[in-house]
mmCIF file with all atom_site columns, C-alpha atoms in Angstrom:
data_model
loop_
_atom_site.group_PDB
_atom_site.id
_atom_site.type_symbol
_atom_site.label_atom_id
_atom_site.label_alt_id
_atom_site.label_comp_id
_atom_site.label_asym_id
_atom_site.label_entity_id
_atom_site.label_seq_id
_atom_site.pdbx_PDB_ins_code
_atom_site.Cartn_x
_atom_site.Cartn_y
_atom_site.Cartn_z
_atom_site.occupancy
_atom_site.B_iso_or_equiv
_atom_site.pdbx_formal_charge
_atom_site.auth_seq_id
_atom_site.auth_comp_id
_atom_site.auth_asym_id
_atom_site.auth_atom_id
_atom_site.pdbx_PDB_model_num
ATOM 1   C CA . UNK W 1 1   ? -25.087 4.538   2.892   1.00 0.00 ? 13  UNK W CA 1
ATOM 2   C CA . UNK W 1 2   ? -25.156 8.066   4.780   1.00 0.00 ? 14  UNK W CA 1
ATOM 3   C CA . UNK W 1 3   ? -22.987 10.321  5.051   1.00 0.00 ? 15  UNK W CA 1
ATOM 4   C CA . UNK W 1 4   ? -22.577 8.906   8.538   1.00 0.00 ? 16  UNK W CA 1
ATOM 5   C CA . UNK W 1 5   ? -20.992 5.840   7.207   1.00 0.00 ? 17  UNK W CA 1
ATOM 6   C CA . UNK W 1 6   ? -18.930 7.148   4.678   1.00 0.00 ? 18  UNK W CA 1
ATOM 7   C CA . UNK W 1 7   ? -17.060 9.456   7.501   1.00 0.00 ? 19  UNK W CA 1
ATOM 8   C CA . UNK W 1 8   ? -16.830 6.811   9.940   1.00 0.00 ? 20  UNK W CA 1
ATOM 9   C CA . UNK W 1 9   ? -14.940 4.615   6.871   1.00 0.00 ? 21  UNK W CA 1
ATOM 10  C CA . UNK W 1 10  ? -12.790 8.041   6.468   1.00 0.00 ? 22  UNK W CA 1
ATOM 11  C CA . UNK W 1 11  ? -11.684 7.638   9.855   1.00 0.00 ? 23  UNK W CA 1
ATOM 12  C CA . UNK W 1 12  ? -10.847 4.609   10.244  1.00 0.00 ? 24  UNK W CA 1
ATOM 13  C CA . UNK W 1 13  ? -9.199  4.153   6.967   1.00 0.00 ? 25  UNK W CA 1
ATOM 14  C CA . UNK W 1 14  ? -7.135  7.284   7.509   1.00 0.00 ? 26  UNK W CA 1
ATOM 15  C CA . UNK W 1 15  ? -5.897  5.463   10.844  1.00 0.00 ? 27  UNK W CA 1
ATOM 16  C CA . UNK W 1 16  ? -4.525  2.956   8.906   1.00 0.00 ? 28  UNK W CA 1
ATOM 17  C CA . UNK W 1 17  ? -3.222  4.469   5.881   1.00 0.00 ? 29  UNK W CA 1
ATOM 18  C CA . UNK W 1 18  ? -1.364  6.708   8.049   1.00 0.00 ? 30  UNK W CA 1
ATOM 19  C CA . UNK W 1 19  ? 0.303   3.358   10.171  1.00 0.00 ? 31  UNK W CA 1
ATOM 20  C CA . UNK W 1 20  ? 3.231   3.479   8.601   1.00 0.00 ? 32  UNK W CA 1
ATOM 21  C CA . UNK W 1 21  ? 4.073   -0.081  6.961   1.00 0.00 ? 33  UNK W CA 1
ATOM 22  C CA . UNK W 1 22  ? 5.551   -0.906  3.617   1.00 0.00 ? 34  UNK W CA 1
ATOM 23  C CA . UNK W 1 23  ? 3.661   1.350   1.783   1.00 0.00 ? 35  UNK W CA 1
ATOM 24  C CA . UNK W 1 24  ? 4.925   3.776   3.228   1.00 0.00 ? 36  UNK W CA 1
ATOM 25  C CA . UNK W 1 25  ? 8.774   2.440   3.307   1.00 0.00 ? 37  UNK W CA 1
ATOM 26  C CA . UNK W 1 26  ? 8.470   2.305   -0.421  1.00 0.00 ? 38  UNK W CA 1
ATOM 27  C CA . UNK W 1 27  ? 7.166   5.586   -0.833  1.00 0.00 ? 39  UNK W CA 1
ATOM 28  C CA . UNK W 1 28  ? 9.985   7.387   1.207   1.00 0.00 ? 40  UNK W CA 1
ATOM 29  C CA . UNK W 1 29  ? 12.806  5.144   -0.314  1.00 0.00 ? 41  UNK W CA 1
ATOM 30  C CA . UNK W 1 30  ? 10.784  6.601   -3.581  1.00 0.00 ? 42  UNK W CA 1
ATOM 31  C CA . UNK W 1 31  ? 11.491  9.893   -2.463  1.00 0.00 ? 43  UNK W CA 1
ATOM 32  C CA . UNK W 1 32  ? 14.699  10.497  -2.231  1.00 0.00 ? 44  UNK W CA 1
ATOM 33  C CA . UNK W 1 33  ? 14.861  9.679   -6.304  1.00 0.00 ? 45  UNK W CA 1
ATOM 34  C CA . UNK W 1 34  ? 12.700  12.806  -6.897  1.00 0.00 ? 46  UNK W CA 1
ATOM 35  C CA . UNK W 1 35  ? 10.612  11.955  -10.227 1.00 0.00 ? 47  UNK W CA 1
ATOM 36  C CA . UNK W 1 36  ? 10.181  8.531   -8.967  1.00 0.00 ? 48  UNK W CA 1
ATOM 37  C CA . UNK W 1 37  ? 7.218   9.918   -6.010  1.00 0.00 ? 49  UNK W CA 1
ATOM 38  C CA . UNK W 1 38  ? 4.226   10.059  -8.302  1.00 0.00 ? 50  UNK W CA 1
ATOM 39  C CA . UNK W 1 39  ? 4.956   6.374   -10.435 1.00 0.00 ? 51  UNK W CA 1
ATOM 40  C CA . UNK W 1 40  ? 5.578   5.081   -6.909  1.00 0.00 ? 52  UNK W CA 1
ATOM 41  C CA . UNK W 1 41  ? 1.766   6.626   -5.379  1.00 0.00 ? 53  UNK W CA 1
ATOM 42  C CA . UNK W 1 42  ? 0.038   5.835   -8.731  1.00 0.00 ? 54  UNK W CA 1
ATOM 43  C CA . UNK W 1 43  ? 1.547   1.537   -8.623  1.00 0.00 ? 55  UNK W CA 1
ATOM 44  C CA . UNK W 1 44  ? 0.475   2.002   -5.375  1.00 0.00 ? 56  UNK W CA 1
ATOM 45  C CA . UNK W 1 45  ? -2.576  3.061   -5.969  1.00 0.00 ? 57  UNK W CA 1
ATOM 46  C CA . UNK W 1 46  ? -3.035  0.801   -8.830  1.00 0.00 ? 58  UNK W CA 1
ATOM 47  C CA . UNK W 1 47  ? -2.517  -1.632  -6.177  1.00 0.00 ? 59  UNK W CA 1
ATOM 48  C CA . UNK W 1 48  ? -5.615  -0.726  -4.692  1.00 0.00 ? 60  UNK W CA 1
ATOM 49  C CA . UNK W 1 49  ? -7.443  -0.473  -7.430  1.00 0.00 ? 61  UNK W CA 1
ATOM 50  C CA . UNK W 1 50  ? -7.184  -3.715  -8.121  1.00 0.00 ? 62  UNK W CA 1
ATOM 51  C CA . UNK W 1 51  ? -8.028  -4.950  -5.114  1.00 0.00 ? 63  UNK W CA 1
ATOM 52  C CA . UNK W 1 52  ? -11.460 -2.839  -5.278  1.00 0.00 ? 64  UNK W CA 1
ATOM 53  C CA . UNK W 1 53  ? -12.518 -4.253  -8.596  1.00 0.00 ? 65  UNK W CA 1
ATOM 54  C CA . UNK W 1 54  ? -11.772 -7.935  -7.209  1.00 0.00 ? 66  UNK W CA 1
ATOM 55  C CA . UNK W 1 55  ? -14.425 -6.823  -4.431  1.00 0.00 ? 67  UNK W CA 1
ATOM 56  C CA . UNK W 1 56  ? -16.920 -5.225  -6.331  1.00 0.00 ? 68  UNK W CA 1
ATOM 57  C CA . UNK W 1 57  ? -16.491 -8.916  -8.772  1.00 0.00 ? 69  UNK W CA 1
ATOM 58  C CA . UNK W 1 58  ? -17.121 -10.284 -5.517  1.00 0.00 ? 70  UNK W CA 1
ATOM 59  C CA . UNK W 1 59  ? -14.208 -12.342 -5.425  1.00 0.00 ? 71  UNK W CA 1
ATOM 60  C CA . UNK W 1 60  ? -12.984 -11.387 -2.314  1.00 0.00 ? 72  UNK W CA 1
ATOM 61  C CA . UNK W 1 61  ? -15.292 -13.151 -0.752  1.00 0.00 ? 73  UNK W CA 1
ATOM 62  C CA . UNK W 1 62  ? -13.970 -16.134 -2.371  1.00 0.00 ? 74  UNK W CA 1
ATOM 63  C CA . UNK W 1 63  ? -10.634 -15.336 -1.263  1.00 0.00 ? 75  UNK W CA 1
ATOM 64  C CA . UNK W 1 64  ? -12.121 -14.796 2.354   1.00 0.00 ? 76  UNK W CA 1
ATOM 65  C CA . UNK W 1 65  ? -13.650 -18.320 2.261   1.00 0.00 ? 77  UNK W CA 1
ATOM 66  C CA . UNK W 1 66  ? -10.647 -19.866 1.140   1.00 0.00 ? 78  UNK W CA 1
ATOM 67  C CA . UNK W 1 67  ? -8.349  -20.498 4.109   1.00 0.00 ? 79  UNK W CA 1
ATOM 68  C CA . UNK W 1 68  ? -5.263  -21.761 0.929   1.00 0.00 ? 80  UNK W CA 1
ATOM 69  C CA . UNK W 1 69  ? -5.623  -18.992 -1.130  1.00 0.00 ? 81  UNK W CA 1
ATOM 70  C CA . UNK W 1 70  ? -5.834  -16.255 1.407   1.00 0.00 ? 82  UNK W CA 1
ATOM 71  C CA . UNK W 1 71  ? -2.282  -18.265 2.918   1.00 0.00 ? 83  UNK W CA 1
ATOM 72  C CA . UNK W 1 72  ? -1.038  -18.395 -0.490  1.00 0.00 ? 84  UNK W CA 1
ATOM 73  C CA . UNK W 1 73  ? -1.772  -14.423 -1.272  1.00 0.00 ? 85  UNK W CA 1
ATOM 74  C CA . UNK W 1 74  ? -0.422  -13.713 2.033   1.00 0.00 ? 86  UNK W CA 1
ATOM 75  C CA . UNK W 1 75  ? 3.415   -15.425 1.573   1.00 0.00 ? 87  UNK W CA 1
ATOM 76  C CA . UNK W 1 76  ? 3.617   -14.104 -1.944  1.00 0.00 ? 88  UNK W CA 1
ATOM 77  C CA . UNK W 1 77  ? 3.417   -10.400 -0.292  1.00 0.00 ? 89  UNK W CA 1
ATOM 78  C CA . UNK W 1 78  ? 5.477   -11.198 2.158   1.00 0.00 ? 90  UNK W CA 1
ATOM 79  C CA . UNK W 1 79  ? 8.273   -13.059 0.014   1.00 0.00 ? 91  UNK W CA 1
ATOM 80  C CA . UNK W 1 80  ? 8.169   -9.797  -2.471  1.00 0.00 ? 92  UNK W CA 1
ATOM 81  C CA . UNK W 1 81  ? 8.624   -7.484  0.483   1.00 0.00 ? 93  UNK W CA 1
ATOM 82  C CA . UNK W 1 82  ? 11.701  -9.340  1.761   1.00 0.00 ? 94  UNK W CA 1
ATOM 83  C CA . UNK W 1 83  ? 13.013  -9.499  -2.009  1.00 0.00 ? 95  UNK W CA 1
ATOM 84  C CA . UNK W 1 84  ? 12.482  -5.203  -2.378  1.00 0.00 ? 96  UNK W CA 1
ATOM 85  C CA . UNK W 1 85  ? 13.494  -4.954  1.121   1.00 0.00 ? 97  UNK W CA 1
ATOM 86  C CA . UNK W 1 86  ? 16.927  -6.687  0.805   1.00 0.00 ? 98  UNK W CA 1
ATOM 87  C CA . UNK W 1 87  ? 17.681  -4.736  -3.061  1.00 0.00 ? 99  UNK W CA 1
ATOM 88  C CA . UNK W 1 88  ? 16.942  -1.675  -1.423  1.00 0.00 ? 100 UNK W CA 1
ATOM 89  C CA . UNK W 1 89  ? 19.242  -1.859  1.943   1.00 0.00 ? 101 UNK W CA 1
ATOM 90  C CA . UNK W 1 90  ? 22.298  -3.139  -1.064  1.00 0.00 ? 102 UNK W CA 1
ATOM 91  C CA . UNK W 1 91  ? 21.417  -0.281  -3.061  1.00 0.00 ? 103 UNK W CA 1
ATOM 92  C CA . UNK W 1 92  ? 19.677  2.562   -0.765  1.00 0.00 ? 104 UNK W CA 1
ATOM 93  C CA . UNK W 1 93  ? 18.602  5.169   -3.069  1.00 0.00 ? 105 UNK W CA 1
ATOM 94  C CA . UNK W 1 94  ? 20.755  8.370   -3.881  1.00 0.00 ? 106 UNK W CA 1
ATOM 95  C CA . UNK W 1 95  ? 19.303  11.943  -4.042  1.00 0.00 ? 107 UNK W CA 1
ATOM 96  C CA . UNK W 1 96  ? 19.720  13.642  -7.677  1.00 0.00 ? 108 UNK W CA 1
ATOM 97  C CA . UNK W 1 97  ? 22.631  15.264  -8.306  1.00 0.00 ? 109 UNK W CA 1
ATOM 98  C CA . UNK W 1 98  ? 24.897  13.319  -5.494  1.00 0.00 ? 110 UNK W CA 1
ATOM 99  C CA . UNK W 1 99  ? 27.694  10.957  -6.151  1.00 0.00 ? 111 UNK W CA 1
ATOM 100 C CA . UNK W 1 100 ? 26.420  7.339   -7.616  1.00 0.00 ? 112 UNK W CA 1
ATOM 101 C CA . UNK W 1 101 ? 23.065  8.861   -8.228  1.00 0.00 ? 113 UNK W CA 1
ATOM 102 C CA . UNK W 1 102 ? 22.232  9.133   -12.283 1.00 0.00 ? 114 UNK W CA 1
ATOM 103 C CA . UNK W 1 103 ? 21.053  12.035  -13.291 1.00 0.00 ? 115 UNK W CA 1
ATOM 104 C CA . UNK W 1 104 ? 17.265  13.358  -11.767 1.00 0.00 ? 116 UNK W CA 1
ATOM 105 C CA . UNK W 1 105 ? 15.639  11.451  -9.341  1.00 0.00 ? 117 UNK W CA 1
ATOM 106 C CA . UNK W 1 106 ? 16.679  7.877   -10.740 1.00 0.00 ? 118 UNK W CA 1
ATOM 107 C CA . UNK W 1 107 ? 18.824  4.756   -10.004 1.00 0.00 ? 119 UNK W CA 1
ATOM 108 C CA . UNK W 1 108 ? 20.714  3.871   -12.971 1.00 0.00 ? 120 UNK W CA 1
ATOM 109 C CA . UNK W 1 109 ? 18.371  0.870   -14.853 1.00 0.00 ? 121 UNK W CA 1
ATOM 110 C CA . UNK W 1 110 ? 15.369  2.328   -13.038 1.00 0.00 ? 122 UNK W CA 1
ATOM 111 C CA . UNK W 1 111 ? 12.186  3.857   -15.341 1.00 0.00 ? 123 UNK W CA 1
ATOM 112 C CA . UNK W 1 112 ? 9.449   4.749   -13.907 1.00 0.00 ? 124 UNK W CA 1
ATOM 113 C CA . UNK W 1 113 ? 7.232   2.212   -15.411 1.00 0.00 ? 125 UNK W CA 1
ATOM 114 C CA . UNK W 1 114 ? 9.411   0.222   -13.354 1.00 0.00 ? 126 UNK W CA 1
ATOM 115 C CA . UNK W 1 115 ? 8.925   1.877   -10.044 1.00 0.00 ? 127 UNK W CA 1
ATOM 116 C CA . UNK W 1 116 ? 5.344   2.353   -11.072 1.00 0.00 ? 128 UNK W CA 1
ATOM 117 C CA . UNK W 1 117 ? 4.998   -1.770  -11.048 1.00 0.00 ? 129 UNK W CA 1
ATOM 118 C CA . UNK W 1 118 ? 6.935   -2.242  -8.069  1.00 0.00 ? 130 UNK W CA 1
ATOM 119 C CA . UNK W 1 119 ? 4.365   -0.527  -6.053  1.00 0.00 ? 131 UNK W CA 1
ATOM 120 C CA . UNK W 1 120 ? 1.318   -1.786  -7.728  1.00 0.00 ? 132 UNK W CA 1
ATOM 121 C CA . UNK W 1 121 ? 2.638   -5.344  -6.669  1.00 0.00 ? 133 UNK W CA 1
ATOM 122 C CA . UNK W 1 122 ? 3.952   -3.830  -3.245  1.00 0.00 ? 134 UNK W CA 1
ATOM 123 C CA . UNK W 1 123 ? -0.174  -3.011  -2.120  1.00 0.00 ? 135 UNK W CA 1
ATOM 124 C CA . UNK W 1 124 ? -1.379  -5.917  -4.330  1.00 0.00 ? 136 UNK W CA 1
ATOM 125 C CA . UNK W 1 125 ? 0.150   -8.077  -2.038  1.00 0.00 ? 137 UNK W CA 1
ATOM 126 C CA . UNK W 1 126 ? 0.167   -6.235  0.980   1.00 0.00 ? 138 UNK W CA 1
ATOM 127 C CA . UNK W 1 127 ? -1.576  -8.456  3.461   1.00 0.00 ? 139 UNK W CA 1
ATOM 128 C CA . UNK W 1 128 ? -2.760  -5.034  5.448   1.00 0.00 ? 140 UNK W CA 1
ATOM 129 C CA . UNK W 1 129 ? -4.906  -4.264  2.134   1.00 0.00 ? 141 UNK W CA 1
ATOM 130 C CA . UNK W 1 130 ? -6.104  -7.415  1.811   1.00 0.00 ? 142 UNK W CA 1
ATOM 131 C CA . UNK W 1 131 ? -7.129  -6.990  5.823   1.00 0.00 ? 143 UNK W CA 1
ATOM 132 C CA . UNK W 1 132 ? -8.647  -3.553  4.810   1.00 0.00 ? 144 UNK W CA 1
ATOM 133 C CA . UNK W 1 133 ? -11.253 -4.783  1.986   1.00 0.00 ? 145 UNK W CA 1
ATOM 134 C CA . UNK W 1 134 ? -11.648 -8.533  3.299   1.00 0.00 ? 146 UNK W CA 1
ATOM 135 C CA . UNK W 1 135 ? -12.346 -7.495  6.966   1.00 0.00 ? 147 UNK W CA 1
ATOM 136 C CA . UNK W 1 136 ? -12.422 -3.991  7.140   1.00 0.00 ? 148 UNK W CA 1
ATOM 137 C CA . UNK W 1 137 ? -15.081 -2.649  4.122   1.00 0.00 ? 149 UNK W CA 1
ATOM 138 C CA . UNK W 1 138 ? -17.463 -4.898  4.783   1.00 0.00 ? 150 UNK W CA 1
ATOM 139 C CA . UNK W 1 139 ? -18.852 -3.712  7.547   1.00 0.00 ? 151 UNK W CA 1
ATOM 140 C CA . UNK W 1 140 ? -19.466 -0.673  6.389   1.00 0.00 ? 152 UNK W CA 1
ATOM 141 C CA . UNK W 1 141 ? -21.969 -2.049  3.533   1.00 0.00 ? 153 UNK W CA 1
ATOM 142 C CA . UNK W 1 142 ? -25.609 -1.502  4.181   1.00 0.00 ? 154 UNK W CA 1
ATOM 143 C CA . UNK W 1 143 ? -28.247 -3.816  3.112   1.00 0.00 ? 155 UNK W CA 1
ATOM 144 C CA . UNK W 1 144 ? -31.812 -3.180  3.859   1.00 0.00 ? 156 UNK W CA 1
ATOM 145 C CA . UNK W 1 145 ? -31.889 -1.251  7.184   1.00 0.00 ? 157 UNK W CA 1
ATOM 146 C CA . UNK W 1 146 ? -28.353 -2.425  8.590   1.00 0.00 ? 158 UNK W CA 1
ATOM 147 C CA . UNK W 1 147 ? -24.967 -3.371  8.127   1.00 0.00 ? 159 UNK W CA 1
ATOM 148 C CA . UNK W 1 148 ? -23.754 -5.834  5.578   1.00 0.00 ? 160 UNK W CA 1
ATOM 149 C CA . UNK W 1 149 ? -26.156 -8.938  6.470   1.00 0.00 ? 161 UNK W CA 1
ATOM 150 C CA . UNK W 1 150 ? -29.379 -7.399  6.682   1.00 0.00 ? 162 UNK W CA 1
ATOM 151 C CA . UNK W 1 151 ? -32.188 -8.335  4.022   1.00 0.00 ? 163 UNK W CA 1
ATOM 152 C CA . UNK W 1 152 ? -33.656 -5.842  1.175   1.00 0.00 ? 164 UNK W CA 1
ATOM 153 C CA . UNK W 1 153 ? -32.096 -2.851  -0.565  1.00 0.00 ? 165 UNK W CA 1
ATOM 154 C CA . UNK W 1 154 ? -34.420 -0.527  1.488   1.00 0.00 ? 166 UNK W CA 1
ATOM 155 C CA . UNK W 1 155 ? -33.212 2.251   -1.033  1.00 0.00 ? 167 UNK W CA 1
ATOM 156 C CA . UNK W 1 156 ? -29.020 2.107   -0.875  1.00 0.00 ? 168 UNK W CA 1
ATOM 157 C CA . UNK W 1 157 ? -27.121 1.867   -3.741  1.00 0.00 ? 169 UNK W CA 1
ATOM 158 C CA . UNK W 1 158 ? -26.338 -2.099  -4.755  1.00 0.00 ? 170 UNK W CA 1
ATOM 159 C CA . UNK W 1 159 ? -23.450 -3.665  -2.799  1.00 0.00 ? 171 UNK W CA 1
ATOM 160 C CA . UNK W 1 160 ? -21.130 -3.574  -5.534  1.00 0.00 ? 172 UNK W CA 1
ATOM 161 C CA . UNK W 1 161 ? -21.958 0.253   -5.913  1.00 0.00 ? 173 UNK W CA 1
ATOM 162 C CA . UNK W 1 162 ? -21.230 0.443   -2.326  1.00 0.00 ? 174 UNK W CA 1
ATOM 163 C CA . UNK W 1 163 ? -18.299 -1.330  -2.333  1.00 0.00 ? 175 UNK W CA 1
ATOM 164 C CA . UNK W 1 164 ? -17.098 0.786   -5.224  1.00 0.00 ? 176 UNK W CA 1
ATOM 165 C CA . UNK W 1 165 ? -17.804 3.899   -2.972  1.00 0.00 ? 177 UNK W CA 1
ATOM 166 C CA . UNK W 1 166 ? -15.520 2.718   -0.363  1.00 0.00 ? 178 UNK W CA 1
ATOM 167 C CA . UNK W 1 167 ? -12.476 1.615   -2.422  1.00 0.00 ? 179 UNK W CA 1
ATOM 168 C CA . UNK W 1 168 ? -11.784 5.108   -4.404  1.00 0.00 ? 180 UNK W CA 1
ATOM 169 C CA . UNK W 1 169 ? -11.967 6.774   -1.067  1.00 0.00 ? 181 UNK W CA 1
ATOM 170 C CA . UNK W 1 170 ? -9.617  4.385   0.270   1.00 0.00 ? 182 UNK W CA 1
ATOM 171 C CA . UNK W 1 171 ? -7.352  5.019   -2.911  1.00 0.00 ? 183 UNK W CA 1
ATOM 172 C CA . UNK W 1 172 ? -8.226  8.585   -2.340  1.00 0.00 ? 184 UNK W CA 1
ATOM 173 C CA . UNK W 1 173 ? -6.937  8.379   1.198   1.00 0.00 ? 185 UNK W CA 1
ATOM 174 C CA . UNK W 1 174 ? -3.629  6.524   -0.325  1.00 0.00 ? 186 UNK W CA 1
ATOM 175 C CA . UNK W 1 175 ? -2.766  8.891   -2.840  1.00 0.00 ? 187 UNK W CA 1
ATOM 176 C CA . UNK W 1 176 ? -3.166  12.017  -0.589  1.00 0.00 ? 188 UNK W CA 1
ATOM 177 C CA . UNK W 1 177 ? -1.031  10.727  2.615   1.00 0.00 ? 189 UNK W CA 1
ATOM 178 C CA . UNK W 1 178 ? 1.533   8.716   0.362   1.00 0.00 ? 190 UNK W CA 1
ATOM 179 C CA . UNK W 1 179 ? 2.481   11.964  -2.593  1.00 0.00 ? 191 UNK W CA 1
ATOM 180 C CA . UNK W 1 180 ? 2.357   13.949  0.929   1.00 0.00 ? 192 UNK W CA 1
ATOM 181 C CA . UNK W 1 181 ? 4.895   11.641  2.533   1.00 0.00 ? 193 UNK W CA 1
ATOM 182 C CA . UNK W 1 182 ? 7.137   11.212  -0.682  1.00 0.00 ? 194 UNK W CA 1
ATOM 183 C CA . UNK W 1 183 ? 6.880   15.286  -1.283  1.00 0.00 ? 195 UNK W CA 1
ATOM 184 C CA . UNK W 1 184 ? 8.350   15.794  2.146   1.00 0.00 ? 196 UNK W CA 1
ATOM 185 C CA . UNK W 1 185 ? 10.691  12.738  1.870   1.00 0.00 ? 197 UNK W CA 1
ATOM 186 C CA . UNK W 1 186 ? 12.209  14.362  -0.975  1.00 0.00 ? 198 UNK W CA 1
ATOM 187 C CA . UNK W 1 187 ? 12.104  17.944  0.398   1.00 0.00 ? 199 UNK W CA 1
ATOM 188 C CA . UNK W 1 188 ? 13.905  16.787  4.242   1.00 0.00 ? 200 UNK W CA 1
ATOM 189 C CA . UNK W 1 189 ? 16.447  14.719  2.657   1.00 0.00 ? 201 UNK W CA 1
ATOM 190 C CA . UNK W 1 190 ? 17.116  15.923  -1.291  1.00 0.00 ? 202 UNK W CA 1
ATOM 191 C CA . UNK W 1 191 ? 19.565  18.143  0.001   1.00 0.00 ? 203 UNK W CA 1
ATOM 192 C CA . UNK W 1 192 ? 20.871  15.129  3.069   1.00 0.00 ? 204 UNK W CA 1
ATOM 193 C CA . UNK W 1 193 ? 22.302  12.255  1.482   1.00 0.00 ? 205 UNK W CA 1
ATOM 194 C CA . UNK W 1 194 ? 24.045  10.804  4.314   1.00 0.00 ? 206 UNK W CA 1
ATOM 195 C CA . UNK W 1 195 ? 20.342  11.228  5.699   1.00 0.00 ? 207 UNK W CA 1
ATOM 196 C CA . UNK W 1 196 ? 18.597  10.215  2.667   1.00 0.00 ? 208 UNK W CA 1
ATOM 197 C CA . UNK W 1 197 ? 20.690  6.522   2.419   1.00 0.00 ? 209 UNK W CA 1
ATOM 198 C CA . UNK W 1 198 ? 19.791  5.973   6.140   1.00 0.00 ? 210 UNK W CA 1
ATOM 199 C CA . UNK W 1 199 ? 16.021  6.293   6.122   1.00 0.00 ? 211 UNK W CA 1
ATOM 200 C CA . UNK W 1 200 ? 16.194  4.892   2.587   1.00 0.00 ? 212 UNK W CA 1
ATOM 201 C CA . UNK W 1 201 ? 17.906  1.605   4.401   1.00 0.00 ? 213 UNK W CA 1
ATOM 202 C CA . UNK W 1 202 ? 15.565  2.108   7.320   1.00 0.00 ? 214 UNK W CA 1
ATOM 203 C CA . UNK W 1 203 ? 12.839  1.275   5.143   1.00 0.00 ? 215 UNK W CA 1
ATOM 204 C CA . UNK W 1 204 ? 14.252  -1.210  3.361   1.00 0.00 ? 216 UNK W CA 1
ATOM 205 C CA . UNK W 1 205 ? 14.546  -3.047  6.666   1.00 0.00 ? 217 UNK W CA 1
ATOM 206 C CA . UNK W 1 206 ? 11.238  -1.849  7.668   1.00 0.00 ? 218 UNK W CA 1
ATOM 207 C CA . UNK W 1 207 ? 9.910   -3.826  4.635   1.00 0.00 ? 219 UNK W CA 1
ATOM 208 C CA . UNK W 1 208 ? 12.247  -7.122  5.030   1.00 0.00 ? 220 UNK W CA 1
ATOM 209 C CA . UNK W 1 209 ? 11.347  -7.165  8.610   1.00 0.00 ? 221 UNK W CA 1
ATOM 210 C CA . UNK W 1 210 ? 7.572   -6.948  7.827   1.00 0.00 ? 222 UNK W CA 1
ATOM 211 C CA . UNK W 1 211 ? 8.012   -9.354  5.088   1.00 0.00 ? 223 UNK W CA 1
ATOM 212 C CA . UNK W 1 212 ? 10.310  -11.888 7.374   1.00 0.00 ? 224 UNK W CA 1
ATOM 213 C CA . UNK W 1 213 ? 7.456   -11.762 10.530  1.00 0.00 ? 225 UNK W CA 1
ATOM 214 C CA . UNK W 1 214 ? 4.839   -12.716 7.910   1.00 0.00 ? 226 UNK W CA 1
ATOM 215 C CA . UNK W 1 215 ? 6.675   -15.767 6.281   1.00 0.00 ? 227 UNK W CA 1
ATOM 216 C CA . UNK W 1 216 ? 7.767   -17.047 10.102  1.00 0.00 ? 228 UNK W CA 1
ATOM 217 C CA . UNK W 1 217 ? 3.998   -16.720 11.370  1.00 0.00 ? 229 UNK W CA 1
ATOM 218 C CA . UNK W 1 218 ? 2.915   -19.135 8.671   1.00 0.00 ? 230 UNK W CA 1
ATOM 219 C CA . UNK W 1 219 ? 5.556   -20.872 8.966   1.00 0.00 ? 231 UNK W CA 1
ATOM 220 C CA . UNK W 1 220 ? 4.717   -21.777 12.754  1.00 0.00 ? 232 UNK W CA 1
#
């Protein structure tokens, strides 16, 4: 694996990460709560850490080879997005210090640990994440003198090590992009409670819509 391969993967990965989706929606929703941003981003990144570990262990290949298991994971992720999106729509985030808030950066009963676990569940079951690890990442693995599928080691790192490197690179991209999104959401919306509610509801609607679309696709 050379620098050209890494740069190519980085460019494509950044493009995918920068496309708004469930991760963005969750980060924006957390952004209006201030202190929950690091927990939300940490949770999202930890979900992809699990994906990376499974890919390194070779389990991703087993999932890719089992349509029933892949469908079950996708449906589970879609169902979770529907539930979470509906929850956000029912109780949109309020900037800290505003009426209806609960002090600096959290809604009533919502701890940093809970925010972290929600983020991990979202990214861990995110269909876009599954697509990346099962379809996109393997295309950048090098065996022998060619991309995955060639023979011999050719002096390259073992496939498991290459997978770990690309997985860590993806996690770094996610951390940088999502932290920026969360901080900007907090900075822009923190003093605008009405706008914060509107954007949070939009984020909730996005999660609800993505989850519903996936469920409908698998029902047809």
